[in-house]
C-alpha cells in the first residue's frame, strides 16, 4: 500500500527549464516556436535568476536567465551553452519523495526543500546520479 | 481564425528524449527515479536506436540508446555525455506546423516528416535556431 502511494507521488512533468542568455530575446523566440506568449515573468532573488513561463498541455516551459555571474545558470551557459537545464516533476509530498529517492541511491542536492519560482517548494537531484539529467522535484505551496 | 487553429496545433510535451549509454541499466535507474516501470521497448532501425518509454502524466520519458556508431545518439553522447537530447511536442498537423515554423525563421532538419518511434511522424528543428534545444514535432499515425 505504501508503495502504491509513493508511486503516485511523482505525477507529471511540471516544467522543463531552459537556460537562456537573454530572456527578452528568448521570450520572442519561444512565442514563435510554441505559437503562444509567455504568461508571466518572475525573478527569484535567492537563485539569481529571472524566469518566464509558457503553458503547453499540463506542463510548462520555463526559460531561465542569470541575473549575475554567481547564478548557476551563468555557470551552466559558460560550460555548455544555452539549452535544456533541468526537468521538473510535480510531487504531492516533496519530503517523502526526497526520502524515497535517497533510499534508492539518488544524490539530493539540497537537504531541505527550498522556495523556487512559481510558488513551489523545490529540490534537485544531482545529474551524476540520474544519467546526466538535472532533475527537480516541485510541490505547490498551498498555505 | 487561421492563427487560432495554428496556435492550437502544438498541444503538449509529447515526450522528453534522453540519450543513454546502456538502455537496460538506464531502464532500472528511471524505474527507481519515476517510481514506475517502462511500458515498452522499441528499436528504430532507420535511426540506429533502441528506445524505451515511461509514462508521466500526459507526457512520456523516452530513453534512447545508440545501436551502432552511426547513430546520432552515439555522436551526441561522445560530444556531450548522457543527458536530455530532445523535447518533442505533439502536433495535430505536422506539415502545417513545419510550414509555420519555417515561416517564423526556424531551420527544419528534414524536409519531409519521417517515421519515428511509437507510431509517430516526426521532424526536428535545428537546435541552433531554438536556443540550443533540439525540438521534435510528432504527429500520431492514425491510418
Tab-separated table of C-alpha atoms in Angstrom:
chain	number	residue	atom	x	y	z
A	1	UNK	CA	0.000	0.000	0.000
A	2	UNK	CA	2.814	2.401	0.883
A	3	UNK	CA	4.495	1.535	-2.413
A	4	UNK	CA	1.291	2.375	-4.281
A	5	UNK	CA	1.013	5.830	-2.671
A	6	UNK	CA	4.689	6.517	-3.354
A	7	UNK	CA	4.319	5.523	-6.983
A	8	UNK	CA	1.584	8.111	-7.395
A	9	UNK	CA	3.722	10.834	-5.827
A	10	UNK	CA	5.688	11.843	-8.968
A	11	UNK	CA	2.712	12.880	-11.052
A	12	UNK	CA	3.737	14.643	-14.251
A	13	UNK	CA	6.363	16.811	-15.916
A	14	UNK	CA	5.684	20.130	-14.190
A	15	UNK	CA	8.095	22.047	-16.419
A	16	UNK	CA	11.255	21.873	-18.496
A	17	UNK	CA	13.824	24.524	-17.537
A	18	UNK	CA	15.833	26.021	-20.400
A	19	UNK	CA	18.927	28.138	-19.747
A	20	UNK	CA	18.972	31.256	-21.941
A	21	UNK	CA	21.332	34.199	-22.259
A	22	UNK	CA	18.732	36.904	-22.884
A	23	UNK	CA	15.238	36.337	-21.508
A	24	UNK	CA	13.556	39.008	-23.608
A	25	UNK	CA	15.004	37.682	-26.874
A	26	UNK	CA	14.187	34.089	-25.921
A	27	UNK	CA	10.639	35.027	-24.946
A	28	UNK	CA	10.139	36.238	-28.510
A	29	UNK	CA	11.734	33.087	-29.923
A	30	UNK	CA	9.635	30.703	-27.814
A	31	UNK	CA	6.488	32.682	-28.536
A	32	UNK	CA	7.135	31.918	-32.226
A	33	UNK	CA	8.085	28.302	-31.525
A	34	UNK	CA	5.130	27.438	-29.290
A	35	UNK	CA	2.633	29.695	-31.022
A	36	UNK	CA	1.616	31.398	-27.764
A	37	UNK	CA	3.050	34.112	-25.469
A	38	UNK	CA	4.632	33.623	-22.033
A	39	UNK	CA	2.108	34.230	-19.259
A	40	UNK	CA	4.423	35.521	-16.544
A	41	UNK	CA	7.918	36.673	-15.654
A	42	UNK	CA	9.298	36.128	-12.177
A	43	UNK	CA	12.652	36.974	-10.601
A	44	UNK	CA	13.975	34.547	-7.981
A	45	UNK	CA	16.456	36.617	-5.975
A	46	UNK	CA	17.792	33.669	-3.948
A	47	UNK	CA	18.738	31.837	-7.156
A	48	UNK	CA	19.994	34.906	-9.062
A	49	UNK	CA	17.674	34.192	-11.980
A	50	UNK	CA	14.842	35.745	-13.941
A	51	UNK	CA	12.326	33.279	-15.336
A	52	UNK	CA	9.409	33.252	-17.753
A	53	UNK	CA	6.717	30.627	-18.238
A	54	UNK	CA	4.819	29.220	-21.231
A	55	UNK	CA	1.981	26.722	-20.924
A	56	UNK	CA	1.990	23.559	-23.045
A	57	UNK	CA	-0.640	20.984	-22.132
A	58	UNK	CA	-0.450	20.187	-18.419
A	59	UNK	CA	3.237	21.203	-18.326
A	60	UNK	CA	5.211	24.433	-18.700
A	61	UNK	CA	8.347	25.616	-20.414
A	62	UNK	CA	10.426	27.765	-18.031
A	63	UNK	CA	13.090	29.986	-19.561
A	64	UNK	CA	15.814	30.893	-17.050
A	65	UNK	CA	18.248	33.802	-17.372
A	66	UNK	CA	21.084	34.516	-14.923
A	67	UNK	CA	20.875	37.933	-13.265
A	68	UNK	CA	24.553	37.862	-12.244
A	69	UNK	CA	27.729	35.796	-12.572
A	70	UNK	CA	27.051	33.914	-9.319
A	71	UNK	CA	23.991	32.226	-10.781
A	72	UNK	CA	24.179	28.505	-11.512
A	73	UNK	CA	22.630	29.380	-14.886
A	74	UNK	CA	25.546	31.684	-15.790
A	75	UNK	CA	27.982	28.867	-14.975
A	76	UNK	CA	25.907	26.349	-16.910
A	77	UNK	CA	25.805	28.501	-20.054
A	78	UNK	CA	29.533	29.204	-19.802
A	79	UNK	CA	30.204	25.447	-19.738
A	80	UNK	CA	27.537	24.020	-22.064
A	81	UNK	CA	25.898	26.941	-23.868
A	82	UNK	CA	22.147	27.553	-23.939
A	83	UNK	CA	19.819	24.558	-23.784
A	84	UNK	CA	17.774	22.269	-21.549
A	85	UNK	CA	18.920	22.821	-17.959
A	86	UNK	CA	16.542	20.664	-15.894
A	87	UNK	CA	13.369	18.587	-15.894
A	88	UNK	CA	10.942	19.246	-13.050
A	89	UNK	CA	8.393	16.715	-11.834
A	90	UNK	CA	5.344	17.692	-9.798
A	91	UNK	CA	5.096	15.830	-6.497
A	92	UNK	CA	2.427	15.872	-3.824
A	93	UNK	CA	4.803	15.367	-0.879
A	94	UNK	CA	8.329	16.585	-1.615
A	95	UNK	CA	9.859	15.391	1.667
A	96	UNK	CA	8.514	11.881	1.198
A	97	UNK	CA	9.793	11.807	-2.379
A	98	UNK	CA	13.244	13.086	-1.320
A	99	UNK	CA	13.393	10.285	1.269
A	100	UNK	CA	12.330	7.695	-1.300
A	101	UNK	CA	14.947	8.840	-3.819
A	102	UNK	CA	17.722	8.884	-1.197
A	103	UNK	CA	16.797	5.307	-0.268
A	104	UNK	CA	17.029	4.402	-3.978
A	105	UNK	CA	20.579	5.786	-4.115
A	106	UNK	CA	19.995	9.200	-5.745
A	107	UNK	CA	22.030	12.162	-4.531
A	108	UNK	CA	19.781	15.037	-3.428
A	109	UNK	CA	21.444	18.447	-3.811
A	110	UNK	CA	19.623	20.268	-1.005
A	111	UNK	CA	18.805	18.616	2.320
A	112	UNK	CA	15.722	20.773	2.870
A	113	UNK	CA	13.229	21.826	0.186
A	114	UNK	CA	13.739	25.472	-0.807
A	115	UNK	CA	11.444	28.084	-2.270
A	116	UNK	CA	11.643	28.225	-6.071
A	117	UNK	CA	9.844	30.154	-8.799
A	118	UNK	CA	6.093	29.846	-9.410
A	119	UNK	CA	5.057	29.306	-5.766
A	120	UNK	CA	6.855	25.975	-5.369
A	121	UNK	CA	8.944	24.111	-2.833
A	122	UNK	CA	11.775	22.541	-4.803
A	123	UNK	CA	14.780	20.261	-4.534
A	124	UNK	CA	17.269	18.947	-7.072
A	125	UNK	CA	18.721	15.517	-7.797
A	126	UNK	CA	22.383	15.515	-8.865
A	127	UNK	CA	22.686	14.836	-12.628
A	128	UNK	CA	25.542	12.396	-11.976
A	129	UNK	CA	23.067	10.103	-10.254
A	130	UNK	CA	20.409	10.487	-12.979
A	131	UNK	CA	22.053	9.820	-16.381
A	132	UNK	CA	23.243	13.404	-16.794
A	133	UNK	CA	19.778	14.876	-16.203
A	134	UNK	CA	19.341	17.570	-13.536
A	135	UNK	CA	16.013	16.527	-12.004
A	136	UNK	CA	13.912	18.918	-9.950
A	137	UNK	CA	11.050	17.913	-7.681
A	138	UNK	CA	8.472	20.598	-7.014
A	139	UNK	CA	5.476	20.795	-4.777
A	140	UNK	CA	2.889	23.566	-4.996
A	141	UNK	CA	2.814	25.733	-1.859
A	142	UNK	CA	-0.804	25.781	-0.768
A	143	UNK	CA	-0.853	27.732	2.521
B	1	UNK	CA	-9.099	32.209	-37.434
B	2	UNK	CA	-6.111	30.596	-39.167
B	3	UNK	CA	-3.868	31.925	-36.398
B	4	UNK	CA	-6.177	30.437	-33.757
B	5	UNK	CA	-6.085	26.977	-35.351
B	6	UNK	CA	-2.302	27.162	-35.722
B	7	UNK	CA	-1.891	28.152	-32.081
B	8	UNK	CA	-3.752	25.037	-31.055
B	9	UNK	CA	-1.544	22.837	-33.210
B	10	UNK	CA	1.368	22.417	-30.752
B	11	UNK	CA	-0.595	20.790	-27.965
B	12	UNK	CA	1.626	19.397	-25.236
B	13	UNK	CA	5.024	17.935	-24.426
B	14	UNK	CA	4.673	14.505	-26.007
B	15	UNK	CA	7.967	13.261	-24.581
B	16	UNK	CA	11.451	14.207	-23.440
B	17	UNK	CA	14.197	12.196	-25.160
B	18	UNK	CA	17.195	11.273	-23.004
B	19	UNK	CA	20.394	9.906	-24.546
B	20	UNK	CA	21.738	6.952	-22.565
B	21	UNK	CA	24.711	4.629	-22.999
B	22	UNK	CA	23.063	1.435	-21.767
B	23	UNK	CA	19.288	1.143	-22.122
B	24	UNK	CA	18.902	-1.764	-19.724
B	25	UNK	CA	20.846	-0.041	-16.933
B	26	UNK	CA	19.002	3.231	-17.514
B	27	UNK	CA	15.639	1.475	-17.505
B	28	UNK	CA	16.424	0.293	-13.991
B	29	UNK	CA	17.585	3.784	-12.958
B	30	UNK	CA	14.498	5.555	-14.347
B	31	UNK	CA	12.208	2.943	-12.859
B	32	UNK	CA	13.634	3.942	-9.462
B	33	UNK	CA	13.512	7.666	-10.265
B	34	UNK	CA	9.954	7.762	-11.586
B	35	UNK	CA	8.596	5.047	-9.315
B	36	UNK	CA	7.146	3.047	-12.219
B	37	UNK	CA	8.469	0.666	-14.902
B	38	UNK	CA	8.902	1.403	-18.628
B	39	UNK	CA	5.932	0.137	-20.613
B	40	UNK	CA	7.654	-0.683	-23.896
B	41	UNK	CA	10.938	-1.047	-25.760
B	42	UNK	CA	11.149	-0.310	-29.466
B	43	UNK	CA	14.048	-0.415	-31.921
B	44	UNK	CA	14.010	2.174	-34.717
B	45	UNK	CA	16.246	0.661	-37.405
B	46	UNK	CA	16.269	3.784	-39.618
B	47	UNK	CA	17.634	5.878	-36.725
B	48	UNK	CA	20.002	3.235	-35.335
B	49	UNK	CA	18.470	3.476	-31.886
B	50	UNK	CA	16.718	1.384	-29.273
B	51	UNK	CA	14.196	3.262	-27.154
B	52	UNK	CA	12.126	2.695	-24.024
B	53	UNK	CA	9.142	4.652	-22.745
B	54	UNK	CA	7.860	5.684	-19.309
B	55	UNK	CA	4.554	7.469	-18.741
B	56	UNK	CA	4.422	10.601	-16.601
B	57	UNK	CA	1.118	12.482	-16.661
B	58	UNK	CA	0.117	13.180	-20.264
B	59	UNK	CA	3.773	13.038	-21.396
B	60	UNK	CA	6.440	10.356	-21.670
B	61	UNK	CA	10.115	9.964	-20.935
B	62	UNK	CA	11.886	8.269	-23.867
B	63	UNK	CA	15.304	6.760	-23.196
B	64	UNK	CA	17.368	6.430	-26.377
B	65	UNK	CA	20.394	4.164	-26.828
B	66	UNK	CA	22.540	4.033	-29.980
B	67	UNK	CA	22.669	0.610	-31.639
B	68	UNK	CA	25.812	1.482	-33.632
B	69	UNK	CA	28.391	4.248	-34.116
B	70	UNK	CA	26.434	5.821	-36.990
B	71	UNK	CA	23.604	6.802	-34.683
B	72	UNK	CA	23.137	10.498	-33.905
B	73	UNK	CA	22.816	9.393	-30.272
B	74	UNK	CA	26.316	7.844	-30.286
B	75	UNK	CA	27.721	11.112	-31.640
B	76	UNK	CA	25.731	13.147	-29.129
B	77	UNK	CA	26.994	11.136	-26.152
B	78	UNK	CA	30.562	11.283	-27.430
B	79	UNK	CA	30.328	15.091	-27.557
B	80	UNK	CA	28.142	15.945	-24.541
B	81	UNK	CA	27.768	12.782	-22.451
B	82	UNK	CA	24.427	11.344	-21.395
B	83	UNK	CA	21.523	13.726	-20.802
B	84	UNK	CA	18.474	15.407	-22.298
B	85	UNK	CA	18.693	15.018	-26.075
B	86	UNK	CA	15.413	16.499	-27.349
B	87	UNK	CA	11.971	17.805	-26.411
B	88	UNK	CA	9.082	16.533	-28.509
B	89	UNK	CA	5.787	18.369	-28.903
B	90	UNK	CA	2.609	16.651	-30.058
B	91	UNK	CA	1.041	18.310	-33.101
B	92	UNK	CA	-2.193	17.589	-34.930
B	93	UNK	CA	-0.878	18.511	-38.402
B	94	UNK	CA	2.894	18.147	-38.705
B	95	UNK	CA	3.162	19.549	-42.248
B	96	UNK	CA	1.237	22.679	-41.327
B	97	UNK	CA	3.384	23.162	-38.226
B	98	UNK	CA	6.614	22.660	-40.234
B	99	UNK	CA	5.406	25.332	-42.673
B	100	UNK	CA	4.539	27.706	-39.841
B	101	UNK	CA	7.931	27.255	-38.144
B	102	UNK	CA	9.815	27.761	-41.423
B	103	UNK	CA	7.890	30.997	-41.970
B	104	UNK	CA	8.906	32.057	-38.447
B	105	UNK	CA	12.595	31.506	-39.299
B	106	UNK	CA	13.249	28.118	-37.684
B	107	UNK	CA	15.500	25.648	-39.505
B	108	UNK	CA	13.751	22.313	-40.044
B	109	UNK	CA	16.186	19.389	-40.244
B	110	UNK	CA	14.121	17.118	-42.511
B	111	UNK	CA	12.068	18.444	-45.406
B	112	UNK	CA	9.546	15.612	-45.171
B	113	UNK	CA	8.182	14.106	-41.949
B	114	UNK	CA	9.752	10.711	-41.250
B	115	UNK	CA	8.595	7.690	-39.303
B	116	UNK	CA	9.851	7.732	-35.700
B	117	UNK	CA	9.349	5.543	-32.649
B	118	UNK	CA	5.959	4.995	-31.013
B	119	UNK	CA	3.867	5.157	-34.220
B	120	UNK	CA	4.678	8.790	-34.990
B	121	UNK	CA	5.517	11.006	-37.944
B	122	UNK	CA	8.351	13.234	-36.770
B	123	UNK	CA	10.569	16.132	-37.777
B	124	UNK	CA	13.281	18.054	-35.980
B	125	UNK	CA	14.060	21.742	-35.582
B	126	UNK	CA	17.779	22.618	-35.545
B	127	UNK	CA	18.929	23.467	-32.001
B	128	UNK	CA	20.867	26.473	-33.324
B	129	UNK	CA	17.557	28.094	-34.226
B	130	UNK	CA	15.914	27.193	-30.893
B	131	UNK	CA	18.224	28.320	-28.054
B	132	UNK	CA	20.265	25.139	-28.093
B	133	UNK	CA	17.196	22.883	-27.761
B	134	UNK	CA	16.676	20.072	-30.282
B	135	UNK	CA	12.912	20.283	-30.810
B	136	UNK	CA	10.921	17.410	-32.290
B	137	UNK	CA	7.402	17.661	-33.654
B	138	UNK	CA	5.419	14.458	-33.676
B	139	UNK	CA	2.050	13.502	-35.011
B	140	UNK	CA	0.321	10.227	-34.178
B	141	UNK	CA	-0.118	7.996	-37.241
B	142	UNK	CA	-3.787	7.076	-37.311
B	143	UNK	CA	-4.289	5.086	-40.526
